[in-house]
Coordinates of C-alpha atoms in Angstrom, one line a residue:
Chain Q
M1 CA 122.7 101.8 97.0
S2 CA 125.8 100.1 98.6
V3 CA 125.5 96.9 99.1
F4 CA 127.8 93.4 99.6
E5 CA 128.6 91.8 96.1
F6 CA 128.5 88.1 96.4
P7 CA 131.1 85.8 94.7
G8 CA 130.2 84.3 91.2
F9 CA 130.4 81.3 92.0
L10 CA 127.7 81.2 94.0
K11 CA 125.4 83.1 91.1
L12 CA 123.1 80.4 89.9
Q13 CA 123.2 82.0 86.4
N14 CA 127.3 81.4 86.1
L15 CA 126.1 77.4 86.5
R16 CA 127.2 75.5 83.6
P17 CA 125.9 73.5 81.6
W18 CA 122.3 74.5 81.3
W19 CA 120.8 71.3 82.5
L20 CA 123.0 71.3 85.7
K21 CA 121.8 75.0 86.2
M22 CA 118.3 73.7 85.6
A23 CA 118.8 70.7 88.1
V24 CA 119.9 72.8 90.8
L25 CA 117.0 75.5 90.6
M26 CA 114.4 72.5 90.6
L27 CA 116.0 70.9 93.9
I28 CA 115.9 74.2 95.2
G29 CA 112.0 74.7 94.4
F30 CA 111.1 71.2 95.3
P31 CA 110.2 72.0 98.7
L32 CA 107.7 74.6 97.5
V33 CA 105.8 71.7 95.3
S34 CA 105.6 68.9 97.6
N35 CA 104.7 68.7 101.3
R36 CA 107.1 66.4 102.2
P37 CA 110.1 68.4 103.0
A38 CA 107.8 71.0 105.1
G39 CA 105.8 67.7 106.6
L40 CA 109.5 66.2 107.9
I41 CA 110.5 69.3 109.1
A42 CA 107.6 69.8 110.5
A43 CA 107.6 66.2 112.4
G44 CA 111.3 66.9 113.3
L45 CA 110.1 69.9 115.1
E46 CA 107.7 68.4 117.2
K47 CA 109.5 66.2 118.5
F48 CA 112.1 68.4 119.7
L49 CA 109.5 71.5 120.5
P50 CA 106.2 69.8 122.2
E51 CA 103.0 71.9 122.2
M52 CA 104.2 73.6 119.2
P53 CA 102.7 73.1 115.9
G54 CA 105.9 72.5 113.5
S55 CA 104.2 74.0 110.7
I56 CA 104.7 77.6 111.9
L57 CA 108.5 77.2 112.1
A58 CA 108.6 74.6 108.6
W59 CA 107.2 77.0 106.1
P60 CA 109.3 80.3 107.5
L61 CA 112.2 77.8 107.6
I62 CA 112.1 76.8 103.6
T63 CA 111.1 80.3 102.8
F64 CA 114.2 81.7 104.5
F65 CA 116.0 78.9 102.5
I66 CA 114.8 79.6 99.5
W67 CA 115.5 83.5 100.0
A68 CA 119.0 82.6 100.9
C69 CA 119.5 80.5 97.9
C70 CA 118.7 83.4 95.4
L71 CA 120.2 86.0 97.5
P72 CA 123.7 85.9 96.2
S73 CA 122.0 85.5 92.4
L74 CA 119.8 88.6 92.6
G75 CA 121.9 90.5 95.5
T76 CA 120.0 92.6 98.0
A77 CA 118.7 95.8 96.6
R78 CA 117.2 93.4 93.9
L79 CA 115.8 90.7 96.4
L80 CA 114.2 93.6 98.5
D81 CA 112.5 95.0 95.4
Y82 CA 111.4 91.2 94.8
L83 CA 110.0 90.9 98.5
A84 CA 108.0 94.5 98.5
A85 CA 106.5 92.9 96.0
A86 CA 105.8 89.7 97.2
Y87 CA 104.9 91.2 101.1
T88 CA 102.0 93.2 99.2
M89 CA 101.1 90.5 97.2
A90 CA 101.4 88.1 100.3
I91 CA 99.8 90.6 102.7
T92 CA 96.7 91.3 100.3
T93 CA 96.1 88.2 99.8
V94 CA 96.1 86.7 103.4
V95 CA 94.0 89.3 105.0
S96 CA 91.3 89.3 101.9
G97 CA 91.4 85.3 102.8
A98 CA 90.8 86.4 106.2
V99 CA 88.0 88.6 105.9
L100 CA 86.1 86.6 103.3
R101 CA 86.3 84.4 106.5
E102 CA 84.7 86.7 108.6
I103 CA 82.1 88.0 106.0
L104 CA 81.6 83.9 104.2
P105 CA 82.3 81.9 107.1
V106 CA 80.0 78.8 104.9
V107 CA 83.1 78.8 102.4
F108 CA 85.6 77.8 105.3
T109 CA 86.0 75.1 107.5
A110 CA 84.4 75.5 111.2
D111 CA 88.1 75.3 112.8
V112 CA 89.1 78.8 112.6
S113 CA 92.5 77.8 113.9
A114 CA 93.0 75.7 110.7
D115 CA 92.3 78.1 108.3
S116 CA 95.0 80.5 109.5
F117 CA 97.0 77.6 109.3
R118 CA 96.3 77.7 105.7
L119 CA 96.5 81.3 105.0
L120 CA 99.6 81.1 106.8
R121 CA 100.5 78.6 104.8
V122 CA 99.5 80.6 101.8
Y123 CA 101.3 83.5 103.1
F124 CA 104.7 81.6 103.3
N125 CA 104.3 80.6 100.0
I126 CA 103.5 83.8 98.1
L127 CA 107.1 85.3 99.9
A128 CA 109.2 82.4 98.5
V129 CA 107.3 81.4 95.0
F130 CA 107.8 85.2 94.0
P131 CA 111.4 85.6 94.2
Y132 CA 112.2 82.0 93.2
S133 CA 109.9 81.8 90.0
L134 CA 111.6 85.6 89.2
T135 CA 115.6 84.3 89.8
F136 CA 114.9 80.9 88.3
L137 CA 113.4 83.1 84.9
N138 CA 116.3 85.5 85.0
A139 CA 119.3 82.8 85.7
F140 CA 119.0 81.6 82.0
S141 CA 120.6 84.5 79.3
V142 CA 118.3 85.1 76.2
S143 CA 121.4 86.7 74.2
D144 CA 123.2 82.9 75.3
L145 CA 120.1 81.3 73.7
L146 CA 119.9 83.5 70.9
S147 CA 124.0 83.2 70.0
R148 CA 123.6 79.0 70.5
L149 CA 120.5 79.5 67.6
T150 CA 122.8 81.4 65.2
K151 CA 124.6 78.2 64.5
T152 CA 121.5 76.2 64.6
R153 CA 119.4 75.1 61.4
G154 CA 115.9 73.7 60.8
R155 CA 112.9 73.8 63.0
F156 CA 114.8 73.3 66.1
R157 CA 115.5 76.9 65.3
S158 CA 112.2 78.6 64.9
A159 CA 111.2 76.9 67.9
G160 CA 114.2 77.9 70.0
L161 CA 113.3 81.8 68.5
H162 CA 109.9 81.3 70.1
L163 CA 111.3 79.8 73.4
A164 CA 113.6 83.0 73.7
L165 CA 111.4 85.5 73.0
A166 CA 109.0 83.9 75.7
L167 CA 111.9 84.1 77.9
R168 CA 112.6 87.7 77.4
I169 CA 109.2 88.9 78.0
C170 CA 108.5 86.8 80.8
Q171 CA 112.1 87.9 82.3
H172 CA 110.7 91.5 81.6
V173 CA 107.4 91.2 83.3
G174 CA 109.4 89.9 86.1
E175 CA 110.9 93.3 86.3
V176 CA 108.1 95.2 86.1
I177 CA 105.7 93.7 88.6
P178 CA 108.0 94.7 91.4
K179 CA 108.2 98.4 90.1
L180 CA 104.7 98.1 90.6
L181 CA 104.2 100.2 94.1
L182 CA 106.5 102.6 92.8
V183 CA 104.0 103.3 89.0
W184 CA 101.8 103.7 91.9
R185 CA 103.4 106.4 94.0
E186 CA 104.7 108.3 91.1
E187 CA 101.1 108.0 89.3
N188 CA 99.3 109.0 92.5
P189 CA 101.9 111.3 94.5
D190 CA 98.5 113.3 96.0
L191 CA 97.3 109.7 96.9
L192 CA 97.0 110.4 100.6
L193 CA 95.6 114.4 100.2
P194 CA 93.1 113.9 97.2
R195 CA 90.6 116.4 99.1
C196 CA 93.2 119.5 98.7
R197 CA 92.9 119.2 94.3
D198 CA 92.1 122.5 93.3
D199 CA 90.1 121.0 90.1
W200 CA 87.5 119.5 92.9
Q201 CA 86.4 122.7 94.3
G202 CA 82.1 123.1 94.6
I203 CA 82.1 119.1 93.8
S204 CA 80.0 117.0 96.3
P205 CA 82.5 114.3 98.3
L206 CA 79.9 111.8 97.3
I207 CA 80.9 112.4 93.8
R208 CA 84.4 113.1 94.3
W209 CA 85.6 110.1 96.4
P210 CA 84.4 107.6 94.0
M211 CA 85.8 109.8 91.2
W212 CA 89.3 109.6 92.7
F213 CA 89.2 106.0 93.6
I214 CA 88.0 105.1 90.2
R215 CA 91.0 107.4 88.3
S216 CA 93.7 106.2 90.6
I217 CA 92.8 102.5 89.8
S218 CA 92.6 103.5 86.0
Q219 CA 95.5 105.4 86.1
W220 CA 97.3 102.4 87.9
I221 CA 96.3 99.8 85.3
F222 CA 96.9 102.1 82.2
A223 CA 100.6 102.5 83.7
C224 CA 101.3 99.1 84.0
I225 CA 99.8 98.0 80.9
I226 CA 101.8 100.8 79.1
L227 CA 104.9 99.1 80.9
T228 CA 104.6 96.0 80.4
F229 CA 103.3 95.7 76.5
E230 CA 105.2 98.7 75.6
P231 CA 108.7 96.7 74.7
I232 CA 107.0 94.0 73.3
P233 CA 106.7 94.7 69.8
V234 CA 110.3 96.1 69.9
M235 CA 111.4 92.4 71.3
V236 CA 109.7 90.8 68.4
N237 CA 111.2 92.6 66.1
E238 CA 114.3 92.0 67.1
I239 CA 113.8 88.4 67.2
E240 CA 112.5 88.6 63.7
Q241 CA 115.1 90.5 62.4
I242 CA 117.0 87.3 63.6
N243 CA 115.0 84.9 61.8
E244 CA 115.1 87.1 58.8
S245 CA 118.7 87.6 58.8
R246 CA 119.2 83.7 59.1
D247 CA 117.0 83.2 56.5
S248 CA 118.6 85.5 53.8
N249 CA 121.7 84.1 54.6
D250 CA 120.6 80.4 53.9
P251 CA 121.9 78.9 50.9
H252 CA 118.8 77.4 49.8
Chain G
M1 CA 113.8 108.0 107.8
T2 CA 112.1 109.5 105.0
R3 CA 110.2 112.8 106.3
I4 CA 106.3 113.1 105.0
K5 CA 106.0 117.5 104.5
S6 CA 102.7 117.8 105.4
R7 CA 102.0 117.2 109.5
F8 CA 98.2 116.0 108.9
A9 CA 99.3 114.0 106.2
E10 CA 102.3 112.2 108.7
T11 CA 99.7 111.3 111.0
A12 CA 96.9 109.9 108.8
V13 CA 99.6 107.4 107.6
I14 CA 101.0 106.9 111.1
A15 CA 97.0 105.9 111.6
A16 CA 96.7 103.9 108.8
L17 CA 99.7 101.8 109.8
T18 CA 98.4 101.4 113.1
A19 CA 95.3 100.2 111.7
L20 CA 97.1 97.9 109.3
T21 CA 98.9 96.1 112.4
A22 CA 95.9 95.4 113.9
V23 CA 94.3 94.1 111.3
T24 CA 97.3 91.9 110.5
T25 CA 97.9 90.6 113.5
M26 CA 94.3 90.4 114.2
L27 CA 92.8 88.5 111.2
V28 CA 96.0 85.9 110.7
R29 CA 96.8 84.6 114.3
V30 CA 97.8 81.1 114.7
P31 CA 97.5 79.8 118.3
I32 CA 101.0 78.2 120.5
P33 CA 99.3 76.4 122.8
A34 CA 102.5 76.1 125.2
T35 CA 102.0 79.6 125.7
N36 CA 98.5 80.7 125.2
G37 CA 99.6 82.9 122.6
Y38 CA 99.9 83.5 118.7
F39 CA 101.7 83.6 115.8
N40 CA 101.0 87.0 113.9
I41 CA 102.2 88.7 110.5
G42 CA 101.8 92.2 111.9
D43 CA 105.6 92.8 112.7
V44 CA 106.3 93.9 109.2
F45 CA 103.9 97.2 109.8
I46 CA 105.8 98.1 113.4
I47 CA 109.3 97.9 111.2
L48 CA 107.9 100.1 108.3
A49 CA 106.9 102.3 111.1
G50 CA 109.6 102.9 112.8
L51 CA 112.4 102.6 109.7
W52 CA 109.4 105.3 107.1
L53 CA 108.6 107.6 109.9
G54 CA 110.9 107.5 113.0
P55 CA 110.5 106.1 116.4
R56 CA 107.5 108.3 117.6
A57 CA 105.7 106.2 114.3
G58 CA 107.1 103.2 115.2
F59 CA 106.0 103.2 118.6
I60 CA 102.3 104.5 118.0
A61 CA 101.9 101.6 115.4
G62 CA 103.5 98.6 117.7
A63 CA 102.0 99.8 120.7
F64 CA 98.8 100.9 120.0
G65 CA 98.3 98.8 116.7
S66 CA 99.2 95.4 118.9
A67 CA 97.7 96.0 121.7
I68 CA 94.3 96.8 119.9
A69 CA 94.3 92.7 118.0
D70 CA 95.3 91.3 121.4
S71 CA 92.3 93.5 123.3
I72 CA 90.2 91.0 121.2
G73 CA 90.4 86.8 122.1
F74 CA 93.8 87.2 124.2
P75 CA 93.4 90.4 126.6
V76 CA 95.9 89.1 129.3
Y77 CA 98.8 89.9 126.5
I78 CA 98.1 93.6 126.3
P79 CA 100.8 95.0 128.8
A80 CA 103.3 92.9 127.2
T81 CA 102.4 93.5 123.5
F82 CA 101.8 97.2 124.5
I83 CA 105.6 97.5 125.9
V84 CA 107.4 95.1 123.5
K85 CA 105.7 95.8 120.5
G86 CA 105.7 99.8 121.1
F87 CA 109.8 99.4 122.1
E88 CA 110.2 97.3 118.8
G89 CA 108.9 100.4 116.7
W90 CA 110.4 102.7 119.1
I91 CA 113.9 101.6 118.8
T92 CA 113.8 100.9 115.1
G93 CA 113.2 104.4 114.4
M94 CA 115.4 106.0 116.8
L95 CA 118.3 103.7 115.3
A96 CA 117.1 104.5 111.8
R97 CA 117.2 108.0 112.2
H98 CA 119.0 109.6 109.1
A99 CA 119.2 106.5 107.0
T100 CA 118.8 106.8 103.5
T101 CA 117.7 104.4 100.5
G102 CA 121.1 104.9 99.9
S103 CA 122.5 102.0 101.9
I104 CA 120.8 99.5 103.9
M105 CA 123.4 98.8 106.4
R106 CA 121.8 101.3 109.0
P107 CA 118.1 100.8 108.5
G108 CA 119.3 97.0 108.4
L109 CA 120.9 97.0 111.6
A110 CA 117.6 99.2 113.0
A111 CA 115.3 96.5 112.1
V112 CA 117.2 93.3 113.3
T113 CA 117.4 95.5 116.5
G114 CA 114.0 96.4 116.9
G115 CA 113.1 92.2 115.9
L116 CA 115.9 91.3 118.5
S117 CA 113.8 93.6 121.1
M118 CA 110.9 91.7 120.5
V119 CA 112.0 88.4 120.9
A120 CA 113.8 89.2 123.9
G121 CA 111.2 91.3 125.3
Y122 CA 108.5 88.7 125.0
Y123 CA 111.2 86.1 126.8
I124 CA 111.6 88.2 129.4
F125 CA 107.7 89.0 129.7
E126 CA 106.8 85.4 129.8
A127 CA 109.7 83.4 131.6
Y128 CA 110.3 86.2 134.5
I129 CA 107.6 88.8 134.7
Y130 CA 104.4 87.1 134.0
P131 CA 105.2 84.6 136.4
M132 CA 106.0 86.9 138.9
I133 CA 102.8 88.7 138.4
G134 CA 100.8 85.5 138.5
Q135 CA 101.5 85.0 141.9
H136 CA 99.6 87.4 143.0
I137 CA 96.4 87.9 139.9
P138 CA 95.9 84.3 139.0
M139 CA 95.3 85.5 135.5
F140 CA 98.4 85.6 134.3
N141 CA 99.4 82.9 135.5
I142 CA 99.7 81.7 131.8
T143 CA 103.4 81.1 131.1
D144 CA 106.5 79.9 132.8
P145 CA 110.7 79.6 131.5
G146 CA 109.6 76.5 129.7
A147 CA 106.5 77.7 127.7
A148 CA 109.0 81.1 126.8
F149 CA 111.8 78.8 125.9
I150 CA 109.6 77.2 123.4
A151 CA 108.0 80.5 122.5
L152 CA 111.5 82.1 121.3
F153 CA 111.4 80.0 118.1
P154 CA 107.9 81.0 116.7
N155 CA 108.7 84.6 117.8
A156 CA 112.4 84.5 116.2
V157 CA 110.8 83.1 112.9
Q158 CA 108.0 86.2 113.0
G159 CA 110.4 89.1 114.1
I160 CA 112.9 87.7 110.7
S161 CA 109.5 88.0 108.8
G162 CA 108.6 91.1 110.0
I163 CA 112.2 92.4 109.3
I164 CA 112.4 91.4 106.0
G165 CA 109.3 92.7 104.8
G166 CA 109.3 96.1 106.9
L167 CA 112.5 96.3 104.9
A168 CA 111.6 95.7 101.6
L169 CA 108.4 97.5 102.1
W170 CA 110.4 100.4 103.4
K171 CA 112.8 100.4 100.4
A172 CA 110.2 100.4 98.0
I173 CA 107.9 103.3 99.8
A174 CA 111.5 105.7 100.4
S175 CA 112.8 105.3 96.8
G176 CA 109.1 105.9 95.5
S177 CA 109.2 108.9 97.7
Q178 CA 112.3 110.2 96.6
T179 CA 111.5 110.0 92.6
S180 CA 108.2 111.6 93.2
N181 CA 110.0 114.5 95.3
D182 CA 112.6 114.4 92.0
N183 CA 110.1 115.0 89.9
N184 CA 107.7 117.6 91.7
E185 CA 111.6 119.4 92.2
Q186 CA 112.1 119.6 88.4
S187 CA 108.2 120.5 87.5
V188 CA 109.0 123.3 89.6
A189 CA 112.2 124.3 88.4
G190 CA 110.8 123.9 84.6
Q191 CA 107.9 126.1 85.9
N192 CA 110.5 128.7 87.4
G193 CA 112.3 128.6 84.0

């Protein structure tokens, strides 16, 4: 995919030292964990635009800000991949919530409009948190951490190796999740036309439809598990080798 | 635009996208008192339909999906929505024809044009057309240019969210279709020796 390449100084992963990177990332993510920025923006907007609930604009503006911060680090193609997964997740969550509201009105407040506000907030939160958390994880390099650890001794080295492994696995899972839609399509190319399957001749629709449903879901879960867990032993092995090589080089 | 090989499958997908537009528009709507309208998240599927299956699908998903949603609770907006959202899907599909997943530029521009047309379309309806019709049919006398100006902001946010969501989902689906087609072609080639 031909995309615009952002200059290196805009990429969060290039920020040094690591604590400055961490501070900048936490500053960007602050509106996601605190109501204050959204509240301030909403109050400001309500003064400027009366008869308009400011929150409708405040949450999306925060989401757009987070996307804009993540874009140079991730690049257009990768950000769109993450957003595809985020949108799928957000729409599924919000629509399920809205359906539950219709089915179980007791669980929700009597005010439908307030519930819609809440659902919209959840929607934009998911859209912001998903790419932000993956940007956060990918901003730190495991190989840099490992090269630092090779120069370290004592208990910090073991803790550091565990941290490096955990970070690597989190990065890997983050890479797998956005590909779930692709996995679904690859595992179920006949998703839309299950009636045309040759091996289902003579089977009642009452049986074959639930069969198709269960099989497609189980195949998807199986593929997800394989994709997620398959490389973990290799990663663990690599870290163990680094650990052992250091141990063997130790003079005592 | 990524073609689905079977025409019946394409019809099924268009119907599904229309239903999804209606459901997402209908289920999560936040009222905007200024215009008696509401904020929703349905534009994602209109843009997706236009990018994925072309202008006809974009028009059907936008016009019918959104009008169905408006028919419950906001019937006065049905004519505006039918035209504006239908045009949004149609123009997106028209401009995104021959687009491939190789470049984001053409589908991106198509989606942005679709989103802008939605914002501009609602502004024209709310600021000029509805007040004009409202002079003869009181039911339509619900907005004025001032209220239409206020509604520009939530509509713009709704449009941006729809553009980015539609584009992201289109890229994921179109890439998936490409991979799936490649796999099928490889397996056919393998069977043929």
